[in-house]
Amino acid sequence: MADTAIKTIKLVLKQHSGTEMGERAKAFSDLMQARRTVRDFSDKPVSRQVIEDCLITAGSAPSGANRQPWHFAVVSDPAIKQQIRERAEEEEEKFYNDRAPQDWLDVLAPLGTDDSKPFLQRAPFLIVIFSQKFGFDAAGDKQKNYYFTESVGIATGLLIAAFHNAGLATLTHTPSPMKFLNEILARPSYEKAYLILVVGYPETDARVPDISRKSLSEIASFHEGQAQ
Ligand code: IYR
């Protein structure tokens, strides 16, 4: 067997008292309950430093074999946002008019979505998230990535939470197919666009669909065994 000496460092994890832990868990839960996907974005500028710090949070996600198989293309250039909007609306027009089966259109109806995507131009930032099916080692040799879709999903979740924590609104937008994003952003073919995260302040009079979340008992089951 190959020599598999593992270099380790001491774990640094902040410890809290039981009450403090409970309070922090509840406070974070309350914070996240207030997150809503927004479609009415203001054009108010957002600090690039905030975007960078939230991306660093996303980059802290766990990933298969620690390959960190993600790339975040951060777009604020109005000309590029316009191109993305045009190409996305072309795809969405086909989706809403021919491609989507009626049952899909029916479940989207309460969300009020359609093929018009003005937020792609109006919001200050679009973060196009790419997954990397493979990467390259230091010698330039191709390296396979593992669980790259799951890994990028986790990073995206952390990114959404980071923006919400900063007081910014997000929208996960998935025009389909998304190949045009590789072209516009000159990303290599081994990267696959995962979704566009629209980021900005909500419009002052932004409205959101009146929908609810599943309760804890609907989303979780507890398998506790017998107390000894
Ligand atoms: N990509 C389309 C359609 C869409 C699909 C789902 I599933 C949604 O939750 C919302 C929209 C669009 O962005 O309009």
mmCIF file of C-alpha atoms and ligand atoms in Angstrom:
data_model
loop_
_atom_site.group_PDB
_atom_site.id
_atom_site.type_symbol
_atom_site.label_atom_id
_atom_site.label_comp_id
_atom_site.label_asym_id
_atom_site.label_seq_id
_atom_site.Cartn_x
_atom_site.Cartn_y
_atom_site.Cartn_z
ATOM 1 C CA MET A 1 0.000 0.000 0.000
ATOM 2 C CA ALA A 2 1.147 3.548 -0.709
ATOM 3 C CA ASP A 3 2.437 5.633 2.178
ATOM 4 C CA THR A 4 -0.645 7.488 3.341
ATOM 5 C CA ALA A 5 0.760 9.627 6.154
ATOM 6 C CA ILE A 6 -1.898 12.222 6.799
ATOM 7 C CA LYS A 7 -0.832 15.688 7.837
ATOM 8 C CA THR A 8 -3.272 17.016 10.402
ATOM 9 C CA ILE A 9 -3.746 20.295 12.227
ATOM 10 C CA LYS A 10 -5.633 21.000 15.416
ATOM 11 C CA LEU A 11 -9.357 21.595 14.976
ATOM 12 C CA VAL A 12 -10.416 25.090 15.962
ATOM 13 C CA LEU A 13 -14.151 25.159 16.686
ATOM 14 C CA LYS A 14 -15.671 27.795 18.908
ATOM 15 C CA GLN A 15 -17.421 26.178 21.869
ATOM 16 C CA HIS A 16 -20.610 27.623 23.356
ATOM 17 C CA SER A 17 -22.444 26.892 26.603
ATOM 18 C CA GLY A 18 -25.668 24.897 26.205
ATOM 19 C CA THR A 19 -27.881 27.979 26.486
ATOM 20 C CA GLU A 20 -25.746 30.007 24.148
ATOM 21 C CA MET A 21 -25.779 27.171 21.620
ATOM 22 C CA GLY A 22 -29.571 27.002 21.812
ATOM 23 C CA GLU A 23 -29.902 30.748 21.411
ATOM 24 C CA ARG A 24 -27.585 30.836 18.426
ATOM 25 C CA ALA A 25 -29.376 27.944 16.711
ATOM 26 C CA LYS A 26 -32.756 29.662 17.198
ATOM 27 C CA ALA A 27 -31.445 33.067 16.122
ATOM 28 C CA PHE A 28 -30.005 31.593 12.912
ATOM 29 C CA SER A 29 -33.202 29.682 12.270
ATOM 30 C CA ASP A 30 -35.229 32.912 12.677
ATOM 31 C CA LEU A 31 -32.833 34.755 10.386
ATOM 32 C CA MET A 32 -33.161 32.096 7.677
ATOM 33 C CA GLN A 33 -36.940 31.867 8.002
ATOM 34 C CA ALA A 34 -37.062 35.461 6.805
ATOM 35 C CA ARG A 35 -35.243 34.600 3.560
ATOM 36 C CA ARG A 36 -37.405 34.854 0.494
ATOM 37 C CA THR A 37 -36.593 34.465 -3.160
ATOM 38 C CA VAL A 38 -37.064 37.888 -4.696
ATOM 39 C CA ARG A 39 -37.835 38.867 -8.285
ATOM 40 C CA ASP A 40 -38.251 42.646 -7.865
ATOM 41 C CA PHE A 41 -34.693 43.935 -7.618
ATOM 42 C CA SER A 42 -33.582 47.513 -7.101
ATOM 43 C CA ASP A 43 -30.641 48.815 -9.141
ATOM 44 C CA LYS A 44 -29.028 50.184 -5.963
ATOM 45 C CA PRO A 45 -25.310 49.325 -6.038
ATOM 46 C CA VAL A 46 -23.870 46.665 -3.740
ATOM 47 C CA SER A 47 -20.319 46.774 -2.408
ATOM 48 C CA ARG A 48 -17.916 44.433 -4.175
ATOM 49 C CA GLN A 49 -16.298 43.687 -0.793
ATOM 50 C CA VAL A 50 -19.602 42.214 0.438
ATOM 51 C CA ILE A 51 -19.805 40.035 -2.684
ATOM 52 C CA GLU A 52 -16.232 38.862 -2.133
ATOM 53 C CA ASP A 53 -16.790 37.992 1.535
ATOM 54 C CA CYS A 54 -19.941 36.032 0.693
ATOM 55 C CA LEU A 55 -18.055 34.158 -2.057
ATOM 56 C CA ILE A 56 -15.355 33.240 0.453
ATOM 57 C CA THR A 57 -18.147 31.794 2.619
ATOM 58 C CA ALA A 58 -19.356 29.765 -0.378
ATOM 59 C CA GLY A 59 -15.816 28.517 -0.935
ATOM 60 C CA SER A 60 -15.800 27.115 2.620
ATOM 61 C CA ALA A 61 -18.295 24.424 1.596
ATOM 62 C CA PRO A 62 -17.316 20.779 1.943
ATOM 63 C CA SER A 63 -16.682 19.052 -1.373
ATOM 64 C CA GLY A 64 -15.983 15.586 -2.721
ATOM 65 C CA ALA A 65 -12.302 14.763 -2.079
ATOM 66 C CA ASN A 66 -11.891 18.477 -1.230
ATOM 67 C CA ARG A 67 -11.734 19.273 -4.950
ATOM 68 C CA GLN A 68 -13.750 22.499 -4.534
ATOM 69 C CA PRO A 69 -15.236 21.968 -7.993
ATOM 70 C CA TRP A 70 -16.834 25.389 -8.424
ATOM 71 C CA HIS A 71 -16.300 28.649 -10.222
ATOM 72 C CA PHE A 72 -18.215 31.844 -9.541
ATOM 73 C CA ALA A 73 -18.334 34.296 -12.460
ATOM 74 C CA VAL A 74 -19.328 37.649 -10.987
ATOM 75 C CA VAL A 75 -21.018 39.898 -13.522
ATOM 76 C CA SER A 76 -21.705 43.588 -12.970
ATOM 77 C CA ASP A 77 -20.877 44.858 -16.482
ATOM 78 C CA PRO A 78 -24.166 46.214 -17.901
ATOM 79 C CA ALA A 79 -23.304 45.028 -21.432
ATOM 80 C CA ILE A 80 -22.729 41.439 -20.245
ATOM 81 C CA LYS A 81 -25.874 41.518 -18.089
ATOM 82 C CA GLN A 82 -27.820 42.644 -21.149
ATOM 83 C CA GLN A 83 -26.405 39.761 -23.239
ATOM 84 C CA ILE A 84 -27.250 37.263 -20.487
ATOM 85 C CA ARG A 85 -30.778 38.663 -20.241
ATOM 86 C CA GLU A 86 -31.300 38.434 -24.010
ATOM 87 C CA ARG A 87 -30.049 34.859 -24.269
ATOM 88 C CA ALA A 88 -31.891 33.733 -21.123
ATOM 89 C CA GLU A 89 -35.157 35.267 -22.321
ATOM 90 C CA GLU A 90 -34.775 33.458 -25.671
ATOM 91 C CA GLU A 91 -34.536 30.126 -23.818
ATOM 92 C CA GLU A 92 -37.300 31.023 -21.385
ATOM 93 C CA GLU A 93 -39.623 31.997 -24.231
ATOM 94 C CA LYS A 94 -39.199 28.489 -25.643
ATOM 95 C CA PHE A 95 -39.649 26.990 -22.181
ATOM 96 C CA TYR A 96 -42.897 28.800 -21.381
ATOM 97 C CA ASN A 97 -44.338 28.525 -24.916
ATOM 98 C CA ASP A 98 -43.359 24.994 -26.055
ATOM 99 C CA ARG A 99 -40.965 23.028 -23.901
ATOM 100 C CA ALA A 100 -42.600 23.001 -20.486
ATOM 101 C CA PRO A 101 -45.292 20.391 -20.004
ATOM 102 C CA GLN A 102 -48.618 21.705 -18.682
ATOM 103 C CA ASP A 103 -48.158 20.121 -15.231
ATOM 104 C CA TRP A 104 -44.903 22.068 -14.813
ATOM 105 C CA LEU A 105 -46.551 25.326 -15.914
ATOM 106 C CA ASP A 106 -49.364 24.617 -13.447
ATOM 107 C CA VAL A 107 -47.022 24.379 -10.441
ATOM 108 C CA LEU A 108 -45.161 27.515 -11.522
ATOM 109 C CA ALA A 109 -48.384 29.534 -11.846
ATOM 110 C CA PRO A 110 -48.606 30.487 -8.123
ATOM 111 C CA LEU A 111 -45.047 31.854 -8.336
ATOM 112 C CA GLY A 112 -46.045 34.220 -11.136
ATOM 113 C CA THR A 113 -42.938 33.528 -13.238
ATOM 114 C CA ASP A 114 -42.844 34.111 -16.976
ATOM 115 C CA ASP A 115 -40.318 34.552 -19.779
ATOM 116 C CA SER A 116 -39.555 38.181 -18.968
ATOM 117 C CA LYS A 117 -36.387 38.499 -16.854
ATOM 118 C CA PRO A 118 -35.735 42.255 -16.310
ATOM 119 C CA PHE A 119 -33.911 41.502 -13.051
ATOM 120 C CA LEU A 120 -31.027 40.039 -15.058
ATOM 121 C CA GLN A 121 -30.226 43.598 -16.165
ATOM 122 C CA ARG A 122 -31.471 45.604 -13.208
ATOM 123 C CA ALA A 123 -29.854 43.796 -10.254
ATOM 124 C CA PRO A 124 -26.299 45.002 -9.610
ATOM 125 C CA PHE A 125 -24.735 41.532 -9.613
ATOM 126 C CA LEU A 126 -25.295 38.227 -11.361
ATOM 127 C CA ILE A 127 -23.181 35.394 -10.054
ATOM 128 C CA VAL A 128 -23.020 32.610 -12.571
ATOM 129 C CA ILE A 129 -22.109 29.439 -10.706
ATOM 130 C CA PHE A 130 -20.297 26.738 -12.663
ATOM 131 C CA SER A 131 -19.585 23.166 -11.603
ATOM 132 C CA GLN A 132 -16.341 21.536 -12.729
ATOM 133 C CA LYS A 133 -16.646 17.927 -13.820
ATOM 134 C CA PHE A 134 -12.883 17.726 -13.686
ATOM 135 C CA GLY A 135 -9.915 19.937 -12.905
ATOM 136 C CA PHE A 136 -6.169 19.916 -13.428
ATOM 137 C CA ASP A 137 -3.322 19.059 -11.055
ATOM 138 C CA ALA A 138 -0.166 21.135 -10.658
ATOM 139 C CA ALA A 139 1.399 19.315 -13.638
ATOM 140 C CA GLY A 140 -1.608 20.197 -15.807
ATOM 141 C CA ASP A 141 -2.948 16.621 -15.866
ATOM 142 C CA LYS A 142 -6.681 16.137 -15.911
ATOM 143 C CA GLN A 143 -8.148 15.162 -12.516
ATOM 144 C CA LYS A 144 -11.594 13.752 -12.045
ATOM 145 C CA ASN A 145 -13.881 15.466 -9.541
ATOM 146 C CA TYR A 146 -16.295 13.556 -7.305
ATOM 147 C CA TYR A 147 -19.812 14.509 -6.272
ATOM 148 C CA PHE A 148 -19.319 17.798 -8.049
ATOM 149 C CA THR A 149 -23.036 18.524 -8.403
ATOM 150 C CA GLU A 150 -23.675 17.933 -4.704
ATOM 151 C CA SER A 151 -20.609 19.988 -3.770
ATOM 152 C CA VAL A 152 -21.700 22.956 -5.872
ATOM 153 C CA GLY A 153 -25.224 22.703 -4.442
ATOM 154 C CA ILE A 154 -23.830 22.961 -0.913
ATOM 155 C CA ALA A 155 -21.619 25.943 -1.853
ATOM 156 C CA THR A 156 -24.621 27.633 -3.457
ATOM 157 C CA GLY A 157 -26.670 27.142 -0.291
ATOM 158 C CA LEU A 158 -23.952 28.725 1.811
ATOM 159 C CA LEU A 159 -23.741 31.615 -0.664
ATOM 160 C CA ILE A 160 -27.484 32.248 -0.467
ATOM 161 C CA ALA A 161 -27.347 32.170 3.351
ATOM 162 C CA ALA A 162 -24.339 34.525 3.355
ATOM 163 C CA PHE A 163 -26.134 37.079 1.183
ATOM 164 C CA HIS A 164 -29.283 36.856 3.260
ATOM 165 C CA ASN A 165 -27.233 37.330 6.427
ATOM 166 C CA ALA A 166 -25.732 40.472 4.844
ATOM 167 C CA GLY A 167 -29.238 41.819 4.159
ATOM 168 C CA LEU A 168 -29.242 41.211 0.415
ATOM 169 C CA ALA A 169 -31.851 39.457 -1.660
ATOM 170 C CA THR A 170 -31.169 36.608 -4.065
ATOM 171 C CA LEU A 171 -32.933 34.757 -6.834
ATOM 172 C CA THR A 172 -31.835 31.366 -8.088
ATOM 173 C CA HIS A 173 -32.447 31.504 -11.809
ATOM 174 C CA THR A 174 -32.032 28.531 -14.120
ATOM 175 C CA PRO A 175 -32.618 29.292 -17.777
ATOM 176 C CA SER A 176 -32.410 25.987 -19.568
ATOM 177 C CA PRO A 177 -30.219 25.071 -21.391
ATOM 178 C CA MET A 178 -27.447 27.280 -19.984
ATOM 179 C CA LYS A 179 -24.638 26.525 -22.429
ATOM 180 C CA PHE A 180 -24.779 30.139 -23.669
ATOM 181 C CA LEU A 181 -23.247 31.208 -20.346
ATOM 182 C CA ASN A 182 -19.969 29.413 -21.204
ATOM 183 C CA GLU A 183 -19.858 31.386 -24.452
ATOM 184 C CA ILE A 184 -20.654 34.787 -22.968
ATOM 185 C CA LEU A 185 -18.308 34.358 -20.001
ATOM 186 C CA ALA A 186 -15.577 32.460 -21.911
ATOM 187 C CA ARG A 187 -15.656 29.533 -19.474
ATOM 188 C CA PRO A 188 -14.107 26.205 -20.529
ATOM 189 C CA SER A 189 -16.293 23.361 -21.775
ATOM 190 C CA TYR A 190 -15.585 21.158 -18.711
ATOM 191 C CA GLU A 191 -17.465 23.712 -16.637
ATOM 192 C CA LYS A 192 -21.233 23.461 -16.614
ATOM 193 C CA ALA A 193 -23.403 26.392 -15.570
ATOM 194 C CA TYR A 194 -25.274 25.342 -12.449
ATOM 195 C CA LEU A 195 -27.430 28.401 -11.929
ATOM 196 C CA ILE A 196 -27.436 32.178 -12.038
ATOM 197 C CA LEU A 197 -27.683 33.780 -8.611
ATOM 198 C CA VAL A 198 -29.169 37.264 -8.951
ATOM 199 C CA VAL A 199 -28.021 39.480 -6.060
ATOM 200 C CA GLY A 200 -29.070 42.931 -4.942
ATOM 201 C CA TYR A 201 -31.383 44.954 -2.754
ATOM 202 C CA PRO A 202 -35.049 44.240 -3.147
ATOM 203 C CA GLU A 203 -37.155 47.024 -4.680
ATOM 204 C CA THR A 204 -38.762 49.017 -1.835
ATOM 205 C CA ASP A 205 -42.237 47.779 -2.766
ATOM 206 C CA ALA A 206 -41.074 44.232 -3.671
ATOM 207 C CA ARG A 207 -43.760 41.602 -3.285
ATOM 208 C CA VAL A 208 -43.295 37.846 -2.973
ATOM 209 C CA PRO A 209 -45.709 34.952 -3.473
ATOM 210 C CA ASP A 210 -47.782 33.998 -0.439
ATOM 211 C CA ILE A 211 -46.345 30.515 0.019
ATOM 212 C CA SER A 212 -45.405 28.566 3.116
ATOM 213 C CA ARG A 213 -42.677 26.191 4.226
ATOM 214 C CA LYS A 214 -43.192 22.609 5.263
ATOM 215 C CA SER A 215 -43.232 22.084 9.036
ATOM 216 C CA LEU A 216 -40.435 20.273 10.860
ATOM 217 C CA SER A 217 -42.549 17.116 11.189
ATOM 218 C CA GLU A 218 -43.057 17.102 7.417
ATOM 219 C CA ILE A 219 -39.362 17.397 6.626
ATOM 220 C CA ALA A 220 -37.693 15.396 9.408
ATOM 221 C CA SER A 221 -38.014 12.100 11.235
ATOM 222 C CA PHE A 222 -36.191 11.298 14.463
ATOM 223 C CA HIS A 223 -34.826 7.780 15.057
ATOM 224 C CA GLU A 224 -33.878 7.969 18.703
ATOM 225 C CA GLY A 225 -34.007 4.422 20.063
ATOM 226 C CA GLN A 226 -34.895 3.529 23.657
ATOM 227 C CA ALA A 227 -33.439 5.470 26.568
ATOM 228 C CA GLN A 228 -31.303 3.048 28.663
HETATM 229 N N1 IYR B 1 -36.401 28.532 -15.447
HETATM 230 C C1 IYR B 1 -37.713 29.129 -15.555
HETATM 231 C C2 IYR B 1 -38.790 28.270 -15.013
HETATM 232 C C3 IYR B 1 -38.811 28.028 -13.550
HETATM 233 C C4 IYR B 1 -38.700 26.722 -13.102
HETATM 234 C C5 IYR B 1 -38.785 26.449 -11.778
HETATM 235 I I1 IYR B 1 -38.728 24.512 -11.157
HETATM 236 C C6 IYR B 1 -39.003 27.489 -10.837
HETATM 237 O O1 IYR B 1 -39.078 27.214 -9.471
HETATM 238 C C7 IYR B 1 -39.133 28.798 -11.291
HETATM 239 C C8 IYR B 1 -39.014 29.056 -12.657
HETATM 240 C C9 IYR B 1 -37.729 30.552 -14.985
HETATM 241 O O2 IYR B 1 -36.727 30.957 -14.367
HETATM 242 O O3 IYR B 1 -38.705 31.245 -15.170
#
